[in-house]
Amino acid sequence: PGAGGAMDLAYVCEWEKKPKSNHCPSIPLVCAWSCRNLIAFTTDLKNEEEKDLTHMVHIIDTEHPWDVYSVNSGHTEVITCLEWDQSGSRLLSADADGHIKCWSMTDHLANSWENTVGSMVEGDPVVALSWLHNGVKLALHVEKSGASNFGEKFSRVKFSPSLTLFGGKPMEGWIAVTISGLVTVSLLKPNGQVLTSTESLCRLRCRVALADVAFTGGGNIVVATSDGSSTSPVQFYKVCVSVVNEKCKIDTEILPSLFMRCTTDPARKDKYPAITHLKFLARDMSEQVLLCASNQNSSIVECWSLRKEGLPVNNIFQQISPVVGDKQPMILKWRILSATNDLDRVSAVALPKLPISLTNTDLKVANDTKFFPGLGLALAFHDGSVHIVHRLSLQTMAVFYGSSSQRPVDEQTIKRQRTAGPLVHFKAMQLSWTSLALAGIDSHGKLSMLRISPSMGHVLDMNMSLRHLLFLLEYCMVTGYDWWDILLHVQPSMVQNLVEKLHEEYMRQNAALQQVLSTRIVAMKASLCKLSSSTIARVCDYHAKLFLIAISCTLKSLLRPHFLNTPDKSPGDRLTEICSKITDIDIDKVMINLKTEEFVLEMNTLQSLQQLIQWVGDFVLYLLASLPNQGSPVRPGHSFLRDGASLGMFRELMVVIRIWGLLKPSCLPVYTATSDTQDSMSLLFRLLTKLWLCCREENHITEPDDTLIDECCLLPSQLLIPNIDWLPINDGIISKLQNKQLVRLQFGKAPGLVGHTVSSQFDAFVRAPGQPKIDHLRRLHLGAYPTEECKSCTRCGCVTMLKSPNKATAVKQWEQRWIKNCLCGGLWRRMPLSYS
């Protein structure tokens, strides 16, 4: 296939070269990639003076790889395993001394981690580690990628958690296998206590050099082990975990084992003495296993699957009892699926995490439409190259030639290369959750990020390429995973189409699902629109829309029913109902229909909301003032003028604010008006209602009439039109990767902002560097050189203070909305104080 165009380097990030300390190249490294696009990896720092190694864990988010959080793990021996949990917010690390640590974010910051709990098997190196399964399993059906219902494309697979609490809630915890043949399970109780239990895998304990863990649909755990020699069998065990009398109990039983085929093949009998890699193809596929056997300079890879087979019965028994003859006894047996030819020596393996359905029809459709994510696994070789091979047939689908591995020209050059000293190669590798990106860590601790084309380099028509990306975007929307790795493949020319198609697909879902995904799709559209200079203005609108939805929910939730036992709707719902029913353009006439006692709040609560109220007032004024000059759709705010739902929300908020203003006039939005007698709120409400009536019904949108436009033309002469703060500064990497040029970065050093078309368009909506900074979510001014510590969102870049300046409960309620994640769903990262 088109191997050349299938994979390319997006960026590399390396460490600053320091003379005193360096990375120890001989030690195995590990890395792990979470569903929120955080990558954790290890390096070992060798200090000249102390002669000992510091075992470091580094965590980056893929959008800001230079902003690395490095922590001395406190592990005394080399770190052997790293594992993210299914939510991507906790990390396990295990070492060669039997210690296992669980890391979680401090204050929900992606660049600040702490070790909270752990477990250990003293002095017994851990060779395999996994979180227990939480029972959630999806299957992607490529065959159904044209179906309208998300439930058909991404169906839930019946899968039992490894262990359940009362009421069927999955219990959290982890399982590890040690070198001496022990299996240890730790359970996290809801109260934070850890229950640990350790048991030997079988009566005859033997050395375990390699192991892996997988889960079955029935809630059992399968462990595969090998003693490292290819002449020994690969053993499999079933492990059941239960809680009896507040203690964790482990039961194990032996499953069928296998011998690698290369050891029984006379031509290769003693060629590959060591088994170097042993992996189940997926954590939830215990019936398929990948094995790699190697010698000093070459390897062979085999894929095996566990099948149920009938056992033939001897004729003698059939004559005695005809019943036995009818029903063949079934046994489980490992059968080889595929094997490679002799390869260069394999240094690392990365398996796909995309739970693609492997039925024959799905595989056929995938092959016909050239949709390969989730079907390939990656092998890295000692010569620096990476191959992607099919997970079932092991045939090569794509090749990437590293810097040191040139395409083979003739025998001489290959011989010369061998002697040129040690080649740089990946020691640890991970595929992203959609398989569209691959991260590798080489022996110098340098991180390389590779793009992998969804069609493996096959040239497709635009429509098909869009469909592939759309399918994966929808998958991320349904699962809540981060979609950064998909954005790597979006060209500016695709943005418009992708956003429209995404919206169409979303509108085909049922109302309940639309409600659940309502903010996620807005955030997704915003991140897509950032990638093209012609759609930047729409990014402003999407962010404003997320902000509006959040404010509307928060302010409505502050309203309290007057009598506690009122059976009908909540005050917020009643407000919505009355505002949509009474289309009067006079704000006071709408207000009369509401029960004002539901709106009574404490004075200081109202005062603490003034900044949010001001934003609503300013935004309404800005929208109405920009209505007349809508010749070009480039101005921010454009999409709101035809968006009945958003205008309706603004209208409700204006009514609430008006009532609150009667209680405490100082919480009202401040307008600078030319005349003293003018009632600005009722003027804006009148115009807003007229505009809302034009587009209230989605399928029947009318143009605003001339008198409305004339009145809006007069606004700038009656009120001072505010400047709206549109976008936070864009400091991520994604927009710099579009021209397919390799970007070189350094850990700990933010790259200079390179000017190009998208960023220059972007700067039109951003505060200039010297201007005062603003807290985007609290709408507070921070001054030109902020003294408060701030955090910024990894996805949209919006900035807010780490500590709340106001202790009012209403403010707390507002802050709870974005304490864990930004309104767009991105992760928070702590910013250096000098970020200005």
GROMACS .gro file of N, CA and C in nm, residues 195-308:
model
  342
  195LEU      N    1  -0.798  -0.253   5.025
  195LEU     CA    2  -0.793  -0.394   5.067
  195LEU      C    3  -0.698  -0.466   4.971
  196THR      N    4  -0.593  -0.527   5.021
  196THR     CA    5  -0.499  -0.596   4.932
  196THR      C    6  -0.491  -0.742   4.970
  197SER      N    7  -0.480  -0.826   4.867
  197SER     CA    8  -0.465  -0.969   4.893
  197SER      C    9  -0.369  -1.025   4.788
  198THR      N   10  -0.288  -1.124   4.827
  198THR     CA   11  -0.189  -1.179   4.734
  198THR      C   12  -0.198  -1.331   4.737
  199GLU      N   13  -0.188  -1.391   4.620
  199GLU     CA   14  -0.206  -1.536   4.609
  199GLU      C   15  -0.110  -1.585   4.500
  200SER      N   16  -0.064  -1.712   4.507
  200SER     CA   17   0.022  -1.755   4.397
  200SER      C   18  -0.065  -1.804   4.281
  201LEU      N   19  -0.015  -1.785   4.159
  201LEU     CA   20  -0.095  -1.817   4.040
  201LEU      C   21  -0.125  -1.966   4.033
  202CYS      N   22  -0.027  -2.049   4.070
  202CYS     CA   23  -0.056  -2.193   4.073
  202CYS      C   24   0.030  -2.257   4.181
  203ARG      N   25   0.006  -2.384   4.209
  203ARG     CA   26   0.075  -2.447   4.321
  203ARG      C   27   0.225  -2.448   4.298
  204LEU      N   28   0.264  -2.480   4.175
  204LEU     CA   29   0.407  -2.482   4.145
  204LEU      C   30   0.446  -2.342   4.099
  205ARG      N   31   0.497  -2.262   4.191
  205ARG     CA   32   0.534  -2.126   4.151
  205ARG      C   33   0.661  -2.129   4.070
  206CYS      N   34   0.661  -2.059   3.956
  206CYS     CA   35   0.785  -2.053   3.879
  206CYS      C   36   0.807  -1.909   3.835
  207ARG      N   37   0.926  -1.879   3.785
  207ARG     CA   38   0.961  -1.742   3.749
  207ARG      C   39   0.871  -1.693   3.636
  208VAL      N   40   0.825  -1.569   3.650
  208VAL     CA   41   0.745  -1.507   3.545
  208VAL      C   42   0.825  -1.389   3.490
  209ALA      N   43   0.875  -1.403   3.367
  209ALA     CA   44   0.954  -1.293   3.311
  209ALA      C   45   0.862  -1.192   3.243
  210LEU      N   46   0.757  -1.243   3.180
  210LEU     CA   47   0.661  -1.156   3.111
  210LEU      C   48   0.521  -1.200   3.150
  211ALA      N   49   0.429  -1.103   3.158
  211ALA     CA   50   0.290  -1.140   3.187
  211ALA      C   51   0.200  -1.032   3.129
  212ASP      N   52   0.071  -1.066   3.113
  212ASP     CA   53  -0.026  -0.965   3.076
  212ASP      C   54  -0.161  -1.004   3.137
  213VAL      N   55  -0.249  -0.907   3.147
  213VAL     CA   56  -0.379  -0.926   3.213
  213VAL      C   57  -0.489  -0.890   3.115
  214ALA      N   58  -0.595  -0.973   3.109
  214ALA     CA   59  -0.712  -0.937   3.028
  214ALA      C   60  -0.837  -0.977   3.105
  215PHE      N   61  -0.953  -0.933   3.053
  215PHE     CA   62  -1.079  -0.956   3.124
  215PHE      C   63  -1.178  -1.027   3.034
  216THR      N   64  -1.265  -1.108   3.096
  216THR     CA   65  -1.367  -1.176   3.017
  216THR      C   66  -1.502  -1.110   3.044
  217GLY      N   67  -1.594  -1.130   2.951
  217GLY     CA   68  -1.726  -1.071   2.964
  217GLY      C   69  -1.801  -1.116   3.088
  218GLY      N   70  -1.764  -1.233   3.140
  218GLY     CA   71  -1.833  -1.285   3.259
  218GLY      C   72  -1.779  -1.229   3.390
  219GLY      N   73  -1.682  -1.139   3.382
  219GLY     CA   74  -1.629  -1.078   3.503
  219GLY      C   75  -1.505  -1.145   3.559
  220ASN      N   76  -1.450  -1.243   3.485
  220ASN     CA   77  -1.327  -1.307   3.532
  220ASN      C   78  -1.205  -1.236   3.474
  221ILE      N   79  -1.089  -1.269   3.530
  221ILE     CA   80  -0.963  -1.210   3.486
  221ILE      C   81  -0.877  -1.322   3.431
  222VAL      N   82  -0.809  -1.298   3.320
  222VAL     CA   83  -0.719  -1.399   3.264
  222VAL      C   84  -0.577  -1.343   3.268
  223VAL      N   85  -0.484  -1.422   3.319
  223VAL     CA   86  -0.344  -1.380   3.325
  223VAL      C   87  -0.262  -1.473   3.236
  224ALA      N   88  -0.179  -1.415   3.149
  224ALA     CA   89  -0.089  -1.494   3.066
  224ALA      C   90   0.052  -1.474   3.118
  225THR      N   91   0.131  -1.582   3.128
  225THR     CA   92   0.268  -1.567   3.179
  225THR      C   93   0.366  -1.647   3.094
  226SER      N   94   0.491  -1.601   3.093
  226SER     CA   95   0.597  -1.676   3.027
  226SER      C   96   0.723  -1.660   3.110
  227ASP      N   97   0.808  -1.764   3.114
  227ASP     CA   98   0.932  -1.750   3.193
  227ASP      C   99   1.044  -1.690   3.109
  228GLY      N  100   1.009  -1.645   2.986
  228GLY     CA  101   1.108  -1.576   2.904
  228GLY      C  102   1.178  -1.666   2.804
  229SER      N  103   1.166  -1.797   2.821
  229SER     CA  104   1.231  -1.888   2.727
  229SER      C  105   1.128  -1.939   2.628
  230SER      N  106   1.162  -1.941   2.500
  230SER     CA  107   1.063  -1.984   2.401
  230SER      C  108   1.046  -2.137   2.401
  231THR      N  109   1.131  -2.207   2.473
  231THR     CA  110   1.113  -2.354   2.480
  231THR      C  111   1.013  -2.390   2.590
  232SER      N  112   0.980  -2.295   2.675
  232SER     CA  113   0.881  -2.322   2.780
  232SER      C  114   0.743  -2.281   2.729
  233PRO      N  115   0.638  -2.339   2.787
  233PRO     CA  116   0.504  -2.301   2.742
  233PRO      C  117   0.465  -2.162   2.792
  234VAL      N  118   0.374  -2.098   2.719
  234VAL     CA  119   0.310  -1.976   2.769
  234VAL      C  120   0.187  -2.023   2.847
  235GLN      N  121   0.182  -1.989   2.975
  235GLN     CA  122   0.075  -2.039   3.062
  235GLN      C  123  -0.038  -1.937   3.075
  236PHE      N  124  -0.160  -1.987   3.091
  236PHE     CA  125  -0.275  -1.897   3.112
  236PHE      C  126  -0.350  -1.939   3.238
  237TYR      N  127  -0.397  -1.840   3.313
  237TYR     CA  128  -0.468  -1.868   3.437
  237TYR      C  129  -0.595  -1.784   3.443
  238LYS      N  130  -0.698  -1.842   3.503
  238LYS     CA  131  -0.820  -1.766   3.528
  238LYS      C  132  -0.817  -1.721   3.673
  239VAL      N  133  -0.842  -1.593   3.696
  239VAL     CA  134  -0.838  -1.538   3.832
  239VAL      C  135  -0.976  -1.483   3.866
  240CYS      N  136  -1.032  -1.522   3.978
  240CYS     CA  137  -1.161  -1.466   4.022
  240CYS      C  138  -1.137  -1.390   4.153
  241VAL      N  139  -1.189  -1.270   4.160
  241VAL     CA  140  -1.172  -1.188   4.279
  241VAL      C  141  -1.308  -1.173   4.347
  242SER      N  142  -1.311  -1.185   4.478
  242SER     CA  143  -1.437  -1.162   4.549
  242SER      C  144  -1.406  -1.099   4.684
  243VAL      N  145  -1.508  -1.043   4.746
  243VAL     CA  146  -1.488  -0.987   4.880
  243VAL      C  147  -1.568  -1.072   4.978
  244VAL      N  148  -1.497  -1.131   5.073
  244VAL     CA  149  -1.564  -1.215   5.173
  244VAL      C  150  -1.529  -1.159   5.310
  245ASN      N  151  -1.632  -1.125   5.390
  245ASN     CA  152  -1.611  -1.068   5.524
  245ASN      C  153  -1.510  -0.954   5.523
  246GLU      N  154  -1.534  -0.856   5.435
  246GLU     CA  155  -1.447  -0.738   5.430
  246GLU      C  156  -1.303  -0.771   5.391
  247LYS      N  157  -1.279  -0.894   5.341
  247LYS     CA  158  -1.143  -0.926   5.296
  247LYS      C  159  -1.149  -0.960   5.147
  248CYS      N  160  -1.040  -0.931   5.081
  248CYS     CA  161  -1.033  -0.961   4.938
  248CYS      C  162  -0.987  -1.106   4.921
  249LYS      N  163  -1.059  -1.182   4.838
  249LYS     CA  164  -1.026  -1.324   4.821
  249LYS      C  165  -0.996  -1.350   4.673
  250ILE      N  166  -0.889  -1.427   4.647
  250ILE     CA  167  -0.849  -1.455   4.508
  250ILE      C  168  -0.852  -1.606   4.484
  251ASP      N  169  -0.920  -1.648   4.377
  251ASP     CA  170  -0.917  -1.790   4.338
  251ASP      C  171  -0.856  -1.799   4.199
  252THR      N  172  -0.767  -1.898   4.178
  252THR     CA  173  -0.708  -1.912   4.044
  252THR      C  174  -0.729  -2.053   3.993
  253GLU      N  175  -0.740  -2.064   3.861
  253GLU     CA  176  -0.739  -2.198   3.801
  253GLU      C  177  -0.663  -2.195   3.669
  254ILE      N  178  -0.612  -2.311   3.630
  254ILE     CA  179  -0.525  -2.316   3.512
  254ILE      C  180  -0.609  -2.330   3.386
  255LEU      N  181  -0.570  -2.256   3.282
  255LEU     CA  182  -0.635  -2.265   3.150
  255LEU      C  183  -0.537  -2.333   3.053
  256PRO      N  184  -0.584  -2.368   2.931
  256PRO     CA  185  -0.491  -2.430   2.835
  256PRO      C  186  -0.371  -2.340   2.804
  257SER      N  187  -0.254  -2.404   2.784
  257SER     CA  188  -0.132  -2.326   2.753
  257SER      C  189  -0.093  -2.348   2.607
  258LEU      N  190   0.016  -2.282   2.563
  258LEU     CA  191   0.059  -2.300   2.423
  258LEU      C  192   0.211  -2.292   2.414
  259PHE      N  193   0.265  -2.352   2.307
  259PHE     CA  194   0.407  -2.336   2.272
  259PHE      C  195   0.414  -2.252   2.146
  260MET      N  196   0.505  -2.157   2.141
  260MET     CA  197   0.517  -2.076   2.018
  260MET      C  198   0.552  -2.166   1.901
  261ARG      N  199   0.495  -2.132   1.784
  261ARG     CA  200   0.514  -2.221   1.669
  261ARG      C  201   0.658  -2.221   1.620
  262CYS      N  202   0.728  -2.106   1.636
  262CYS     CA  203   0.865  -2.100   1.582
  262CYS      C  204   0.957  -2.200   1.653
  263THR      N  205   0.918  -2.248   1.773
  263THR     CA  206   1.005  -2.343   1.842
  263THR      C  207   0.979  -2.485   1.795
  264THR      N  208   0.862  -2.507   1.731
  264THR     CA  209   0.833  -2.644   1.684
  264THR      C  210   0.865  -2.658   1.536
  265ASP      N  211   0.902  -2.543   1.474
  265ASP     CA  212   0.932  -2.543   1.331
  265ASP      C  213   1.080  -2.582   1.315
  266PRO      N  214   1.110  -2.698   1.247
  266PRO     CA  215   1.248  -2.749   1.242
  266PRO      C  216   1.347  -2.644   1.188
  267ALA      N  217   1.304  -2.563   1.092
  267ALA     CA  218   1.397  -2.466   1.033
  267ALA      C  219   1.437  -2.357   1.133
  268ARG      N  220   1.347  -2.328   1.229
  268ARG     CA  221   1.375  -2.214   1.320
  268ARG      C  222   1.393  -2.263   1.463
  269LYS      N  223   1.416  -2.392   1.482
  269LYS     CA  224   1.404  -2.452   1.615
  269LYS      C  225   1.473  -2.372   1.725
  270ASP      N  226   1.602  -2.342   1.709
  270ASP     CA  227   1.672  -2.274   1.818
  270ASP      C  228   1.705  -2.130   1.782
  271LYS      N  229   1.638  -2.080   1.676
  271LYS     CA  230   1.678  -1.947   1.627
  271LYS      C  231   1.639  -1.836   1.723
  272TYR      N  232   1.519  -1.848   1.786
  272TYR     CA  233   1.471  -1.739   1.872
  272TYR      C  234   1.458  -1.790   2.015
  273PRO      N  235   1.566  -1.780   2.094
  273PRO     CA  236   1.561  -1.843   2.227
  273PRO      C  237   1.470  -1.771   2.328
  274ALA      N  238   1.448  -1.639   2.310
  274ALA     CA  239   1.377  -1.566   2.417
  274ALA      C  240   1.242  -1.513   2.370
  275ILE      N  241   1.143  -1.523   2.459
  275ILE     CA  242   1.015  -1.453   2.431
  275ILE      C  243   1.032  -1.312   2.489
  276THR      N  244   1.017  -1.209   2.404
  276THR     CA  245   1.043  -1.072   2.451
  276THR      C  246   0.915  -0.990   2.470
  277HIS      N  247   0.805  -1.029   2.404
  277HIS     CA  248   0.680  -0.955   2.423
  277HIS      C  249   0.564  -1.053   2.431
  278LEU      N  250   0.475  -1.028   2.526
  278LEU     CA  251   0.357  -1.112   2.544
  278LEU      C  252   0.243  -1.017   2.579
  279LYS      N  253   0.144  -1.007   2.490
  279LYS     CA  254   0.035  -0.911   2.512
  279LYS      C  255  -0.097  -0.969   2.465
  280PHE      N  256  -0.202  -0.950   2.544
  280PHE     CA  257  -0.336  -0.975   2.491
  280PHE      C  258  -0.365  -0.861   2.394
  281LEU      N  259  -0.442  -0.890   2.286
  281LEU     CA  260  -0.463  -0.785   2.185
  281LEU      C  261  -0.542  -0.668   2.239
  282ALA      N  262  -0.623  -0.694   2.341
  282ALA     CA  263  -0.691  -0.582   2.408
  282ALA      C  264  -0.722  -0.628   2.550
  283ARG      N  265  -0.738  -0.532   2.640
  283ARG     CA  266  -0.768  -0.566   2.780
  283ARG      C  267  -0.895  -0.649   2.791
  284ASP      N  268  -0.990  -0.626   2.698
  284ASP     CA  269  -1.115  -0.701   2.710
  284ASP      C  270  -1.126  -0.810   2.603
  285MET      N  271  -1.009  -0.856   2.551
  285MET     CA  272  -1.009  -0.969   2.457
  285MET      C  273  -0.915  -1.075   2.510
  286SER      N  274  -0.966  -1.158   2.599
  286SER     CA  275  -0.878  -1.256   2.662
  286SER      C  276  -0.855  -1.376   2.570
  287GLU      N  277  -0.923  -1.376   2.453
  287GLU     CA  278  -0.907  -1.496   2.368
  287GLU      C  279  -0.812  -1.472   2.250
  288GLN      N  280  -0.738  -1.361   2.255
  288GLN     CA  281  -0.642  -1.337   2.147
  288GLN      C  282  -0.513  -1.282   2.205
  289VAL      N  283  -0.400  -1.344   2.167
  289VAL     CA  284  -0.275  -1.305   2.231
  289VAL      C  285  -0.165  -1.288   2.125
  290LEU      N  286  -0.076  -1.192   2.149
  290LEU     CA  287   0.033  -1.161   2.056
  290LEU      C  288   0.165  -1.197   2.124
  291LEU      N  289   0.249  -1.271   2.054
  291LEU     CA  290   0.376  -1.314   2.112
  291LEU      C  291   0.490  -1.276   2.019
  292CYS      N  292   0.603  -1.238   2.078
  292CYS     CA  293   0.720  -1.205   1.997
  292CYS      C  294   0.840  -1.275   2.055
  293ALA      N  295   0.911  -1.353   1.972
  293ALA     CA  296   1.033  -1.420   2.017
  293ALA      C  297   1.151  -1.359   1.942
  294SER      N  298   1.264  -1.343   2.011
  294SER     CA  299   1.377  -1.272   1.950
  294SER      C  300   1.510  -1.338   1.980
  295ASN      N  301   1.611  -1.304   1.898
  295ASN     CA  302   1.750  -1.328   1.933
  295ASN      C  303   1.821  -1.192   1.930
  296GLN      N  304   1.954  -1.190   1.926
  296GLN     CA  305   2.025  -1.061   1.933
  296GLN      C  306   1.981  -0.961   1.826
  297ASN      N  307   1.962  -1.009   1.701
  297ASN     CA  308   1.928  -0.909   1.599
  297ASN      C  309   1.805  -0.936   1.514
  298SER      N  310   1.724  -1.035   1.552
  298SER     CA  311   1.598  -1.046   1.477
  298SER      C  312   1.486  -1.102   1.564
  299SER      N  313   1.363  -1.092   1.513
  299SER     CA  314   1.245  -1.133   1.589
  299SER      C  315   1.144  -1.199   1.498
  300ILE      N  316   1.047  -1.266   1.559
  300ILE     CA  317   0.933  -1.318   1.484
  300ILE      C  318   0.809  -1.295   1.572
  301VAL      N  319   0.697  -1.259   1.510
  301VAL     CA  320   0.576  -1.229   1.586
  301VAL      C  321   0.466  -1.326   1.548
  302GLU      N  322   0.393  -1.376   1.647
  302GLU     CA  323   0.283  -1.469   1.621
  302GLU      C  324   0.157  -1.421   1.692
  303CYS      N  325   0.043  -1.449   1.628
  303CYS     CA  326  -0.085  -1.412   1.688
  303CYS      C  327  -0.166  -1.541   1.708
  304TRP      N  328  -0.215  -1.565   1.830
  304TRP     CA  329  -0.287  -1.687   1.863
  304TRP      C  330  -0.428  -1.656   1.909
  305SER      N  331  -0.520  -1.749   1.887
  305SER     CA  332  -0.654  -1.725   1.942
  305SER      C  333  -0.708  -1.852   2.008
  306LEU      N  334  -0.791  -1.830   2.109
  306LEU     CA  335  -0.845  -1.941   2.188
  306LEU      C  336  -0.978  -1.981   2.127
  307ARG      N  337  -0.991  -2.110   2.085
  307ARG     CA  338  -1.114  -2.153   2.019
  307ARG      C  339  -1.177  -2.267   2.097
  308LYS      N  340  -1.309  -2.276   2.085
  308LYS     CA  341  -1.378  -2.393   2.139
  308LYS      C  342  -1.377  -2.499   2.030
   0.00000   0.00000   0.00000
